[in-house]
Amino acid sequence: MSVSQQGPGAADAVQVARHKLVAIIGPPNSGKSTLFNRLTGLRQKVANFPGVTVEHRVGKAHMAGHHEVDLVDLPGVYSMNPRSEDERVSHDVLQGRMEGLEKPDAILLVLDSTNLNRHLSLAAPILSLGLPTLILLNMADDLKSRGGQVNVELLAAQLGAPVALISAVRGEGLDAVRRFLTGGLGVPRPVELPVLQDVPACRQWARRMASDAKYAHPAPQVWTRRLDGLFLHPVAGPAVFVLVVLLVFQTIFTGARPMMDGIEALVSVTGGAIGGWLGEGWVKSLAVDGIWSGVGAVVVFLPQILLLFLFIALLEDSGYLARAALIADRTMARAGLQGKSFIPLLSAYACAVPAIMATRTIESKRDRIATILIAPFMTCSARLPVYTLIIAAFIPEKQFVGPLLGSRAAALLGLYLLGFLAAFVTAKMLKSSILESERTPFVLEMPPYRMPTLRSVGLRLYERGMAFLKRAGTVILAVTIVLWVLASIPMQDGKAPPIEQSLAGTLGRAIEPVIEPLGFNWKIGIGLVTSLAAREVIVGTLGTIYGMEGETDAAGLQKALQSDLTFGGAVALLVFFAFAMQCMSTLAVVRRETGGWKWPAIQFAYMSGLAYICAFITNQLLS
Amino acid sequence: MQLIVNKEEAGGTLLTLADLAENGEAVVERIELAADLAGRLMELGFVPGHHVSVGRSAPGGDPRVFRVDGGEIALRRETSSCIFVRRVKEI
């Protein structure tokens, strides 16, 4: 972490004050990230699931006056014996052995006050580090409403460190944090500590500390039992799972429609207005036909992306995802993987990049690599614009399963299943050959169900929406401009040539023979080349190509596609996008996580080869 | 603390967690697993002498949720069958 050397009145300050570095640590699901968000306001993912916070995050918190501290949010740990990679991260940071991060000046230990008998055992190894520590008993509101209690003063006396009851979700009790961080930091002096290597002794110590502090365990959470009765019911459980999935897909198609129509209209009206204002000429061509059609074609899909992330956030934060992982474990076991791989794979439905980073929670190295290799097969949100554009252009909307599922949503669902199937088969192949290993044990904590908070879901939607728009404003904009230039030269009589004779068209026609057997022409070929940067770029590219041919809005894009692709070619294109590895960011993160180019190279070759062969077969069968 | 209690309990053989039906209750006796995994399970609450109750499972009965020490932990049968327990006397 960078050492900030800006103090108040830095100009005349003789000693350069470094901000205090404070680490937030605690068991999974104790609410560390919620507290981190509260204190820093920095956007960060909070999930009601063990091990989602795999990277440490750093932020700044404003204290009273001009005081500022640097906060680092660490992955959840059950103990200080690191057994998985994310536990190692926490361990190394607290020992001051993390490269690029100094040893923290103080620790905020976050424990779930409704589960103190267990969570307190983490206090033993943390207090023995000898760093100033504030112990935060989180979810105090829940403890109180379920009839539990604890004497904070007694506990503080026993542990020799300050203790405070807080509710990070509601922002209650956070003054204690500010007081601690701005006051003089004392080293903890616990009355006694157990032998840290002796787990039963640590547990006994924790129970004794709790009972000495007059801890009354709260009544069991009635709702968790009742909901598990439904979600883990042998028949109703899987049925609910299927219903939830259908609902998600149907809503992505129908629910997002009005907003998408709105954005579409806005893009087309503003494009027309800007065009009118600029007048004829190359500036107008670049701004309206190039950028506006290209970037606009992608931005239209923002509502769908937001809806997808809304569902993912609700499922994760409510605690349902852990149950889904439980239900899926047997299926995963058949592929040679374990239920833990299910978590990264599910988040790969949003984006493969965080999913690949989330594989750090998997203890077995071979399982981890197998999970990394199959993660990009899961249908990430960047495929969504491509899928919905082609589906809307080629599949008529009909009722498929009564009013519940339309034919378009069914087609989309089919593509998601196709990706899952490819991942499953690939995993099975890998796990029975080069990555064969002993079955790894599945140990997964089921967090209690919690009502997702508006704040946390809202922050995530904001973060995701901004990331999507940022990509539209950078990668897609850049590709669009380059494409416009390539499509405008060589000039003929001082005007842009017909796109077929432009440089872009020449390049497209050069690769046409390779992709022709798949049912794609040179325009799609240009899109395939540009989408190597990121999948959704093809939509922007087609928007620009057709925009320069005179079509501007998304409905025009659909019509133009219909004239350029046969049905067989359209389905082949969908299949191609389901399998192909068109994402620079993913390749980069795979290289980083596996420590070399070997795995990303294998992955790229395998996925591209599979995409080509399957698209070829599809096109031949359908035409 | 007694780590091993009544190895042959009143004529009955020692049970494992996997032998218990839903809502069954038992006390952990010992864990026969590699030190690493046993350590993780103990951190999660499967400590000799602790009370465990059996919760719901995935369809087909595997993996299953066990309630221990205020938490709910899902284990596969291959793991739960290595955790030996003493049944709590039914009243």
XYZ file of C-alpha atoms in Angstrom:
714
model
C 0.000 0.000 0.000
C 1.270 3.455 -0.759
C 2.390 5.477 2.153
C 0.411 8.648 2.113
C 2.531 11.582 3.105
C -0.106 14.244 3.056
C -0.927 15.415 6.510
C -2.941 18.464 7.465
C -0.748 21.461 6.828
C 1.815 19.320 5.085
C 3.613 22.368 3.771
C 5.212 23.352 7.034
C 5.050 20.025 8.825
C 8.472 18.854 9.928
C 7.598 15.270 10.680
C 5.709 13.566 7.899
C 2.866 11.634 9.467
C 1.866 8.343 7.918
C -1.777 7.397 8.224
C -2.501 4.575 10.576
C -3.138 1.291 8.805
C -6.008 -0.607 10.362
C -6.956 -4.163 9.397
C -10.508 -5.486 9.606
C -10.573 -9.192 10.344
C -13.177 -11.703 11.442
C -14.782 -15.036 10.626
C -16.739 -15.348 7.349
C -20.189 -13.753 7.541
C -19.418 -11.611 10.551
C -20.113 -8.444 8.565
C -16.556 -7.200 7.945
C -17.285 -5.872 4.491
C -20.446 -4.133 5.672
C -18.407 -2.362 8.332
C -15.735 -1.529 5.774
C -18.360 0.015 3.492
C -19.794 1.962 6.395
C -16.461 3.394 7.427
C -14.959 4.130 4.030
C -17.913 4.608 1.727
C -15.735 2.827 -0.819
C -17.778 0.582 -3.027
C -17.139 -3.056 -2.327
C -18.875 -6.345 -2.733
C -20.593 -7.742 0.330
C -21.913 -11.257 0.119
C -23.606 -13.460 2.632
C -21.314 -16.311 1.783
C -18.071 -17.642 3.221
C -15.107 -16.572 1.200
C -16.386 -14.007 -1.243
C -13.939 -11.347 -0.067
C -10.870 -12.973 -1.533
C -8.801 -9.928 -2.250
C -7.974 -7.514 0.469
C -9.423 -4.109 -0.203
C -8.030 -0.858 0.977
C -9.860 2.365 1.664
C -9.715 5.556 3.648
C -11.942 6.413 6.569
C -12.489 9.915 7.819
C -12.304 10.218 11.554
C -13.124 13.225 13.671
C -11.360 16.433 12.714
C -8.754 16.079 9.979
C -7.881 12.586 11.053
C -7.803 9.888 8.433
C -6.905 6.200 8.621
C -6.240 3.592 5.958
C -8.433 0.531 6.293
C -7.805 -2.889 4.825
C -10.617 -5.428 4.611
C -9.273 -8.960 4.899
C -10.825 -12.279 3.844
C -12.740 -14.081 6.559
C -10.866 -16.634 8.631
C -11.902 -19.189 11.210
C -8.466 -19.326 12.776
C -4.907 -18.212 12.155
C -3.891 -21.616 10.773
C -4.149 -20.790 7.086
C -5.697 -23.666 5.151
C -6.759 -21.920 1.965
C -5.211 -19.155 -0.074
C -7.512 -16.420 1.139
C -6.820 -17.352 4.746
C -3.151 -17.089 3.917
C -3.735 -13.519 2.698
C -5.263 -12.526 6.045
C -2.564 -14.343 7.924
C 0.298 -12.735 6.002
C -1.114 -9.228 6.276
C -1.501 -9.469 10.044
C 2.002 -10.871 10.435
C 3.336 -7.974 8.369
C 4.536 -10.395 5.713
C 2.314 -9.255 2.877
C 4.316 -7.755 0.082
C 3.461 -4.139 -0.539
C 1.490 -3.758 2.670
C 2.949 -2.726 5.988
C 2.154 -4.434 9.231
C -1.116 -2.920 10.487
C -1.003 -0.447 13.373
C -4.274 -1.721 14.774
C -6.908 -4.394 14.238
C -10.683 -4.269 14.195
C -11.821 -7.776 15.066
C -15.415 -8.229 13.887
C -17.393 -11.062 15.496
C -21.014 -12.084 15.124
C -22.571 -11.329 18.497
C -25.313 -13.896 17.869
C -22.697 -16.641 17.640
C -20.188 -15.567 20.243
C -19.334 -18.990 21.687
C -17.795 -19.894 18.385
C -16.594 -16.592 17.026
C -14.731 -15.631 20.190
C -12.191 -18.380 19.581
C -10.689 -16.232 16.826
C -9.933 -13.610 19.492
C -7.214 -15.808 21.006
C -4.809 -15.842 18.024
C -5.641 -12.218 17.139
C -4.989 -10.887 20.652
C -1.764 -12.844 20.869
C -0.415 -10.878 17.892
C 0.119 -8.074 20.371
C -1.341 -5.374 18.123
C -3.833 -2.819 19.448
C -7.216 -4.466 18.883
C -10.811 -3.344 19.128
C -13.298 -6.197 19.369
C -16.580 -5.406 17.655
C -19.571 -7.575 18.439
C -21.589 -7.065 15.285
C -25.312 -7.619 14.639
C -26.165 -6.295 18.073
C -29.686 -5.484 16.867
C -30.229 -9.115 15.934
C -28.821 -10.291 19.273
C -31.196 -8.027 21.161
C -34.305 -8.844 19.165
C -33.733 -12.560 19.632
C -33.349 -12.176 23.381
C -29.590 -12.600 23.743
C -27.235 -10.402 25.724
C -23.627 -9.920 26.733
C -21.830 -7.770 29.263
C -19.339 -5.747 27.249
C -17.383 -4.424 30.262
C -16.809 -7.892 31.681
C -15.688 -9.218 28.318
C -13.334 -6.249 27.841
C -11.798 -6.880 31.259
C -11.273 -10.562 30.478
C -9.789 -9.963 27.058
C -7.762 -6.939 28.098
C -8.950 -5.033 25.033
C -11.831 -2.672 24.289
C -15.095 -4.324 23.219
C -18.116 -2.675 21.606
C -21.526 -3.813 20.438
C -22.318 -2.506 16.972
C -24.649 -2.987 14.055
C -22.726 -2.352 10.865
C -25.862 -2.721 8.726
C -27.653 0.035 10.639
C -24.531 2.028 11.391
C -25.119 1.818 15.137
C -22.288 1.952 17.659
C -19.656 3.068 15.164
C -18.569 5.904 17.465
C -16.628 3.291 19.380
C -14.572 2.602 16.256
C -13.809 6.272 15.779
C -12.917 6.720 19.453
C -10.601 3.721 19.302
C -8.850 4.800 16.128
C -8.328 8.385 17.205
C -7.324 7.568 20.794
C -4.033 6.210 22.050
C -3.694 2.647 20.891
C -2.903 0.275 23.726
C -1.646 -3.272 23.367
C -4.162 -5.891 24.546
C -3.508 -7.516 27.918
C -5.763 -10.557 28.130
C -6.120 -12.258 31.510
C -5.233 -15.578 29.945
C -4.815 -17.141 26.515
C -5.067 -20.794 25.490
C -2.392 -22.772 23.657
C -3.160 -21.636 20.126
C -2.341 -24.925 18.399
C -4.805 -26.781 20.621
C -8.146 -26.242 18.898
C -10.338 -27.819 21.616
C -8.549 -25.684 24.214
C -9.238 -22.548 22.150
C -12.902 -23.479 21.913
C -13.108 -24.065 25.641
C -11.402 -20.767 26.298
C -13.904 -19.008 24.034
C -16.845 -20.569 25.818
C -15.429 -19.621 29.185
C -14.840 -16.032 28.063
C -18.426 -15.863 26.824
C -19.937 -17.325 29.944
C -17.781 -15.100 32.192
C -19.183 -12.138 30.272
C -22.684 -13.400 31.095
C -23.334 -14.174 27.434
C -26.863 -15.391 26.797
C -27.116 -17.120 23.433
C -30.028 -15.693 21.427
C -32.987 -17.836 20.469
C -32.440 -19.700 17.189
C -33.430 -17.769 14.114
C -36.880 -19.078 13.357
C -36.829 -17.791 9.819
C -33.700 -19.643 8.829
C -35.216 -22.947 9.936
C -38.492 -22.244 8.151
C -36.858 -21.139 4.912
C -34.514 -24.114 4.934
C -37.599 -26.262 5.370
C -38.667 -24.956 1.976
C -35.381 -24.409 0.122
C -33.823 -27.692 1.236
C -37.026 -29.686 0.918
C -36.322 -32.824 -1.165
C -38.979 -31.918 -3.753
C -39.869 -28.271 -3.222
C -36.211 -27.210 -2.914
C -35.105 -28.067 -6.459
C -38.499 -26.884 -7.777
C -37.971 -23.466 -6.183
C -34.478 -23.401 -7.642
C -35.814 -23.991 -11.171
C -38.588 -21.421 -10.701
C -36.100 -18.810 -9.535
C -33.936 -19.436 -12.597
C -36.911 -19.196 -14.983
C -38.062 -15.999 -13.328
C -34.624 -14.466 -13.736
C -34.481 -15.239 -17.458
C -38.010 -14.169 -18.231
C -37.507 -10.907 -16.368
C -34.247 -10.164 -18.170
C -36.191 -10.277 -21.430
C -39.548 -8.751 -20.629
C -38.809 -6.623 -17.554
C -35.944 -4.755 -19.134
C -37.846 -4.015 -22.353
C -39.483 -0.669 -21.483
C -36.226 0.798 -20.191
C -34.315 -0.507 -23.189
C -36.880 1.014 -25.548
C -36.419 4.272 -23.692
C -32.638 4.254 -24.038
C -32.940 3.210 -27.672
C -35.244 6.124 -28.413
C -32.926 8.463 -26.550
C -29.883 7.274 -28.508
C -31.667 7.655 -31.811
C -33.178 11.082 -31.033
C -29.928 12.531 -29.671
C -28.019 11.000 -32.576
C -30.377 12.699 -35.002
C -30.100 15.995 -33.137
C -26.305 15.898 -33.050
C -26.254 14.944 -36.728
C -28.490 17.878 -37.599
C -26.340 20.236 -35.579
C -23.050 19.013 -37.084
C -24.258 19.045 -40.667
C -22.958 16.737 -43.361
C -19.296 15.805 -43.398
C -16.775 13.486 -41.849
C -17.270 14.883 -38.328
C -20.899 13.873 -38.459
C -19.979 10.512 -39.887
C -17.540 9.850 -37.033
C -19.793 11.173 -34.270
C -23.141 9.786 -35.363
C -22.539 6.828 -37.668
C -19.390 5.717 -35.871
C -19.449 6.520 -32.181
C -23.150 7.079 -31.573
C -24.265 3.921 -33.376
C -21.436 1.830 -31.966
C -21.437 2.873 -28.323
C -25.204 3.419 -28.312
C -25.826 -0.126 -29.517
C -24.040 -1.425 -26.416
C -25.380 1.074 -23.865
C -28.918 -0.036 -24.723
C -28.210 -3.258 -22.834
C -27.566 -1.509 -19.521
C -31.026 -2.347 -18.076
C -30.533 -6.059 -18.743
C -27.107 -6.037 -17.134
C -28.512 -4.237 -14.086
C -31.401 -6.696 -13.781
C -29.017 -9.649 -13.934
C -26.850 -8.154 -11.211
C -29.888 -7.285 -9.134
C -30.843 -10.961 -9.071
C -27.298 -12.101 -8.341
C -26.981 -9.580 -5.504
C -30.314 -10.615 -3.966
C -29.463 -14.318 -4.122
C -26.010 -13.794 -2.675
C -26.833 -11.350 0.083
C -29.888 -13.256 1.253
C -27.874 -16.406 1.913
C -29.717 -18.482 -0.681
C -26.565 -19.064 -2.704
C -25.055 -21.307 -0.017
C -28.158 -23.504 -0.235
C -27.860 -23.608 -3.996
C -24.236 -24.710 -3.599
C -25.430 -27.488 -1.303
C -28.031 -28.671 -3.795
C -25.463 -28.491 -6.591
C -22.728 -30.373 -4.777
C -23.723 -33.779 -6.114
C -23.727 -32.489 -9.683
C -20.356 -30.879 -9.126
C -19.046 -34.111 -7.639
C -20.015 -35.902 -10.826
C -17.831 -33.489 -12.770
C -15.022 -34.303 -10.351
C -15.260 -30.948 -8.630
C -16.648 -29.969 -5.290
C -19.445 -27.731 -4.096
C -16.956 -24.981 -3.347
C -16.238 -24.632 -7.065
C -19.898 -23.811 -7.460
C -19.477 -20.392 -5.832
C -16.882 -19.036 -8.271
C -18.745 -20.670 -11.144
C -21.973 -18.938 -10.174
C -20.271 -15.585 -9.984
C -18.813 -16.305 -13.424
C -22.375 -15.776 -14.662
C -21.678 -12.140 -13.904
C -18.068 -11.985 -15.023
C -15.253 -14.512 -15.241
C -12.653 -12.121 -13.821
C -13.899 -11.920 -10.204
C -14.904 -15.590 -10.469
C -11.347 -16.613 -11.217
C -10.114 -14.564 -8.298
C -12.754 -16.195 -6.082
C -11.236 -19.619 -6.782
C -8.649 -18.746 -4.147
C -11.004 -20.211 -1.555
C -10.461 -23.674 -3.054
C -7.771 -25.477 -1.086
C -6.855 -28.076 -3.726
C -4.550 -26.634 -6.388
C -5.780 -29.001 -9.105
C -9.427 -28.300 -8.359
C -8.611 -24.639 -8.447
C -7.006 -24.778 -11.892
C -9.850 -26.895 -13.238
C -12.335 -24.313 -11.937
C -10.334 -21.467 -13.480
C -10.276 -23.248 -16.834
C -14.019 -23.829 -16.996
C -15.170 -20.521 -15.492
C -15.208 -18.625 -18.839
C -17.742 -21.131 -20.195
C -20.302 -19.817 -17.760
C -22.427 -17.227 -19.522
C -20.987 -13.901 -18.385
C -22.921 -10.662 -18.638
C -20.832 -9.508 -21.630
C -22.440 -12.262 -23.694
C -25.897 -11.008 -22.816
C -26.008 -8.132 -25.351
C -24.817 -10.471 -28.114
C -27.294 -13.177 -27.208
C -30.312 -10.938 -26.829
C -29.564 -9.022 -30.037
C -29.366 -12.190 -32.145
C -32.237 -13.933 -30.384
C -34.499 -10.927 -30.822
C -33.588 -10.770 -34.506
C -34.061 -14.436 -35.321
C -36.443 -16.017 -32.844
C -40.085 -14.909 -32.906
C -41.643 -14.281 -29.491
C -44.070 -17.071 -28.652
C -45.364 -18.630 -25.486
C -43.196 -21.597 -24.739
C -44.196 -23.004 -21.365
C -47.560 -21.321 -20.904
C -47.229 -17.667 -19.882
C -44.264 -18.536 -17.647
C -41.568 -18.751 -20.272
C -41.483 -17.238 -23.733
C -39.555 -18.730 -26.638
C -36.898 -16.021 -26.497
C -36.270 -16.456 -22.789
C -36.180 -20.206 -23.408
C -33.552 -19.740 -26.104
C -31.510 -17.617 -23.739
C -31.878 -20.224 -21.009
C -30.754 -22.852 -23.508
C -27.567 -20.884 -24.178
C -26.860 -20.644 -20.461
C -27.341 -24.396 -20.180
C -25.067 -24.925 -23.179
C -22.285 -23.004 -21.433
C -22.833 -24.994 -18.265
C -22.744 -28.248 -20.207
C -19.447 -27.300 -21.871
C -18.015 -26.437 -18.460
C -19.244 -29.704 -16.990
C -17.830 -31.891 -19.764
C -14.536 -29.992 -19.776
C -14.203 -30.336 -16.008
C -14.868 -34.042 -16.230
C -12.239 -34.432 -18.934
C -9.678 -32.423 -16.990
C -10.363 -34.121 -13.690
C -10.053 -37.570 -15.174
C -6.804 -36.773 -16.986
C -4.234 -34.046 -16.426
C -5.800 -32.637 -13.273
C -6.798 -35.865 -11.581
C -6.694 -35.683 -7.799
C -8.196 -37.155 -4.683
C -11.710 -36.003 -3.918
C -11.456 -32.941 -1.757
C -13.680 -32.628 1.275
C -16.656 -30.305 1.103
C -17.095 -28.239 4.216
C -19.386 -25.266 3.807
C -20.954 -23.038 6.401
C -24.619 -22.168 5.816
C -25.050 -18.517 6.769
C -28.365 -17.501 8.319
C -30.810 -15.914 5.889
C -30.658 -12.149 5.962
C -32.728 -9.492 4.318
C -30.525 -7.899 1.645
C -30.091 -4.218 2.418
C -30.921 -1.515 -0.068
C -27.528 0.045 0.602
C -25.496 -3.038 -0.242
C -27.543 -4.045 -3.299
C -27.628 -0.445 -4.494
C -23.869 -0.045 -4.141
C -23.259 -3.169 -6.173
C -25.665 -2.191 -8.930
C -24.030 1.211 -9.067
C -20.575 -0.349 -9.238
C -21.596 -2.797 -11.971
C -23.511 -0.229 -13.964
C -20.570 2.167 -13.866
C -18.150 -0.591 -14.877
C -20.348 -1.418 -17.870
C -20.628 2.211 -18.929
C -16.917 2.710 -18.396
C -16.200 -0.126 -20.774
C -18.597 1.390 -23.266
C -16.757 4.690 -22.851
C -13.234 3.262 -23.176
C -12.724 -0.110 -24.878
C -15.816 0.050 -27.044
C -15.343 3.722 -27.861
C -11.715 3.118 -28.860
C -12.529 0.085 -30.983
C -15.377 2.023 -32.577
C -13.147 4.932 -33.536
C -10.436 2.658 -34.955
C -13.094 0.782 -36.862
C -14.591 4.001 -38.217
C -11.160 5.043 -39.482
C -10.568 1.644 -41.076
C -14.002 1.782 -42.637
C -13.407 5.303 -44.027
C -10.135 4.709 -45.883
C -9.035 4.680 -48.583
C -11.051 7.750 -49.503
C -12.677 7.743 -52.883
C -13.188 11.172 -54.462
C -12.788 12.751 -51.007
C -15.565 10.586 -49.591
C -15.650 7.405 -47.583
C -15.712 4.344 -49.824
C -18.514 1.782 -49.777
C -17.685 -0.210 -46.683
C -16.882 -3.306 -48.690
C -13.990 -1.528 -50.419
C -12.682 0.121 -47.246
C -9.698 -1.197 -45.326
C -11.990 -2.776 -42.712
C -14.018 -4.412 -45.450
C -10.839 -5.710 -47.108
C -9.668 -7.195 -43.815
C -13.083 -8.714 -43.218
C -13.131 -10.253 -46.674
C -9.617 -11.603 -46.114
C -10.821 -13.755 -43.222
C -14.160 -14.550 -44.843
C -13.008 -17.898 -46.303
C -12.147 -19.130 -42.791
C -15.508 -18.248 -41.291
C -17.717 -18.852 -44.290
C -18.291 -22.532 -43.383
C -19.759 -21.252 -40.089
C -22.299 -19.180 -41.992
C -20.661 -15.810 -41.247
C -19.890 -13.137 -43.840
C -17.137 -10.533 -43.717
C -19.149 -8.073 -41.595
C -19.578 -10.646 -38.853
C -15.890 -11.451 -39.382
C -14.905 -7.889 -38.476
C -17.080 -8.229 -35.379
C -15.370 -11.485 -34.424
C -11.960 -9.837 -34.692
C -12.906 -6.785 -32.611
C -14.707 -8.931 -30.036
C -11.398 -10.539 -29.131
C -10.986 -7.510 -26.882
C -14.323 -8.101 -25.155
C -17.396 -9.990 -26.281
C -19.931 -7.157 -26.324
C -17.679 -5.155 -28.659
C -19.195 -7.070 -31.584
C -22.512 -5.327 -30.956
C -20.840 -1.929 -31.096
C -18.883 -2.966 -34.164
C -21.964 -4.092 -36.027
C -23.662 -0.894 -34.893
C -20.862 1.120 -36.508
C -20.727 -0.949 -39.699
C -24.453 -0.734 -40.274
C -24.488 2.842 -38.992
C -22.087 3.768 -41.778
C -24.348 1.955 -44.174
C -27.227 4.111 -42.992
C -28.917 2.108 -40.234
C -28.683 3.686 -36.810
C -30.961 2.308 -34.107
C -31.091 -1.158 -32.575
C -34.234 -2.212 -34.417
C -32.364 -1.321 -37.595
C -29.469 -3.407 -36.337
C -31.770 -6.401 -36.003
C -33.167 -5.898 -39.503
C -29.711 -5.511 -40.973
C -28.584 -8.697 -39.260
C -31.540 -10.593 -40.685
C -30.385 -9.723 -44.167
C -26.824 -10.767 -43.434
C -27.252 -14.045 -41.570
C -29.247 -17.153 -42.305
C -31.021 -18.828 -39.390
C -28.298 -21.475 -39.346
C -25.594 -18.835 -39.321
C -27.323 -16.966 -36.485
C -27.514 -20.069 -34.304
C -23.908 -20.878 -35.198
C -22.929 -17.369 -34.078
C -24.698 -17.914 -30.756
C -22.878 -21.225 -30.309
C -19.589 -19.565 -31.226
C -20.066 -16.912 -28.543
C -21.090 -19.539 -25.980
C -17.732 -21.286 -26.315
C -15.121 -18.874 -27.620
C -12.611 -17.198 -25.322
C -13.015 -13.588 -26.380
C -11.905 -11.618 -23.388
C -8.508 -10.052 -22.807
C -9.227 -9.326 -19.136
C -9.983 -12.977 -18.432
C -6.796 -14.185 -20.115
C -4.823 -11.624 -18.142
C -6.321 -12.691 -14.816
C -5.804 -16.391 -15.596
C -2.162 -15.676 -16.326
C -1.835 -13.825 -13.031
C -3.595 -16.484 -10.953
C -1.832 -19.467 -12.508
C 1.547 -17.744 -12.682
C 2.344 -18.167 -16.358
C 1.147 -18.243 -19.936
C 0.738 -22.022 -20.084
C -2.821 -22.281 -18.778
C -4.230 -19.206 -20.531
C -2.713 -20.461 -23.806
C -4.266 -23.903 -23.376
C -7.566 -22.308 -22.434
C -7.589 -19.959 -25.431
C -6.729 -22.704 -27.910
C -9.227 -25.158 -26.468
C -12.123 -22.725 -26.256
C -11.546 -21.199 -29.689
C -11.178 -24.622 -31.291
C -14.326 -25.865 -29.625
C -16.214 -22.731 -30.679
C -15.134 -23.111 -34.294
C -15.962 -26.801 -34.547
C -19.339 -26.513 -32.815
C -20.360 -23.438 -34.814
C -19.360 -25.287 -37.994
C -21.461 -28.329 -37.110
C -24.419 -26.135 -36.111
C -24.372 -24.210 -39.367
C -24.032 -27.357 -41.479
C -26.906 -29.050 -39.655
C -29.275 -26.101 -39.884
C -28.686 -25.003 -43.455
C -12.523 -33.213 29.606
C -13.354 -36.682 28.460
C -12.323 -37.136 24.892
C -13.453 -40.726 24.585
C -16.544 -41.820 26.415
C -18.073 -45.300 26.505
C -16.418 -46.781 23.516
C -18.971 -49.537 23.411
C -22.004 -47.775 24.636
C -24.379 -50.065 26.547
C -23.985 -52.926 24.120
C -24.376 -50.653 21.086
C -21.623 -49.850 18.622
C -20.221 -46.446 18.110
C -22.165 -44.331 15.599
C -20.993 -41.777 13.100
C -22.766 -38.564 12.159
C -23.719 -40.156 8.861
C -25.757 -42.790 10.714
C -28.061 -40.210 12.258
C -31.399 -39.295 10.727
C -32.717 -35.761 10.366
C -33.342 -34.102 13.747
C -31.102 -36.692 15.415
C -28.877 -35.395 18.199
C -25.509 -36.586 19.385
C -22.292 -35.629 21.126
C -19.012 -35.663 19.201
C -16.539 -38.296 20.409
C -13.669 -38.231 17.985
C -12.782 -37.412 14.397
C -10.882 -39.928 12.310
C -9.632 -37.738 9.495
C -6.381 -36.201 8.338
C -5.092 -33.619 10.816
C -5.730 -30.690 8.496
C -9.380 -31.465 7.876
C -9.970 -32.524 11.466
C -8.506 -29.192 12.577
C -10.846 -27.266 10.271
C -13.834 -29.256 11.515
C -12.889 -28.558 15.109
C -12.600 -24.851 14.357
C -16.125 -25.036 13.018
C -17.357 -26.644 16.221
C -16.973 -30.407 15.795
C -14.998 -30.655 19.019
C -15.197 -33.791 21.203
C -17.854 -33.179 23.820
C -19.842 -30.739 21.681
C -23.476 -31.287 20.881
C -24.491 -31.793 17.229
C -27.957 -31.949 15.721
C -28.798 -33.102 12.245
C -30.465 -30.698 9.825
C -31.722 -30.849 6.281
C -29.822 -32.123 3.307
C -29.525 -31.738 -0.432
C -31.939 -33.946 -2.395
C -30.771 -37.532 -2.007
C -29.493 -37.001 1.529
C -25.979 -35.863 0.651
C -24.431 -33.436 1.603
C -26.228 -32.745 4.863
C -26.340 -29.761 7.209
C -25.246 -30.238 10.812
C -25.949 -27.728 13.546
C -23.078 -27.361 15.920
C -22.112 -24.606 18.300
C -24.560 -22.088 16.897
C -23.520 -22.601 13.288
C -24.783 -24.706 10.409
C -22.173 -26.666 8.503
C -22.756 -28.797 5.417
C -20.672 -31.966 5.081
C -20.594 -34.761 2.574
C -21.304 -38.262 3.765
C -17.667 -39.234 3.218
C -16.700 -36.664 5.844
C -19.583 -37.074 8.276
C -19.011 -40.849 8.353
C -15.597 -40.208 9.901
C -16.975 -38.195 12.813
C -17.797 -40.609 15.614
C -20.549 -39.649 17.993
C -22.460 -40.841 21.030
C -26.207 -40.625 20.715
C -27.939 -38.411 23.215
C -30.265 -40.530 25.318
C -33.788 -40.257 24.050
C -36.236 -39.455 26.759
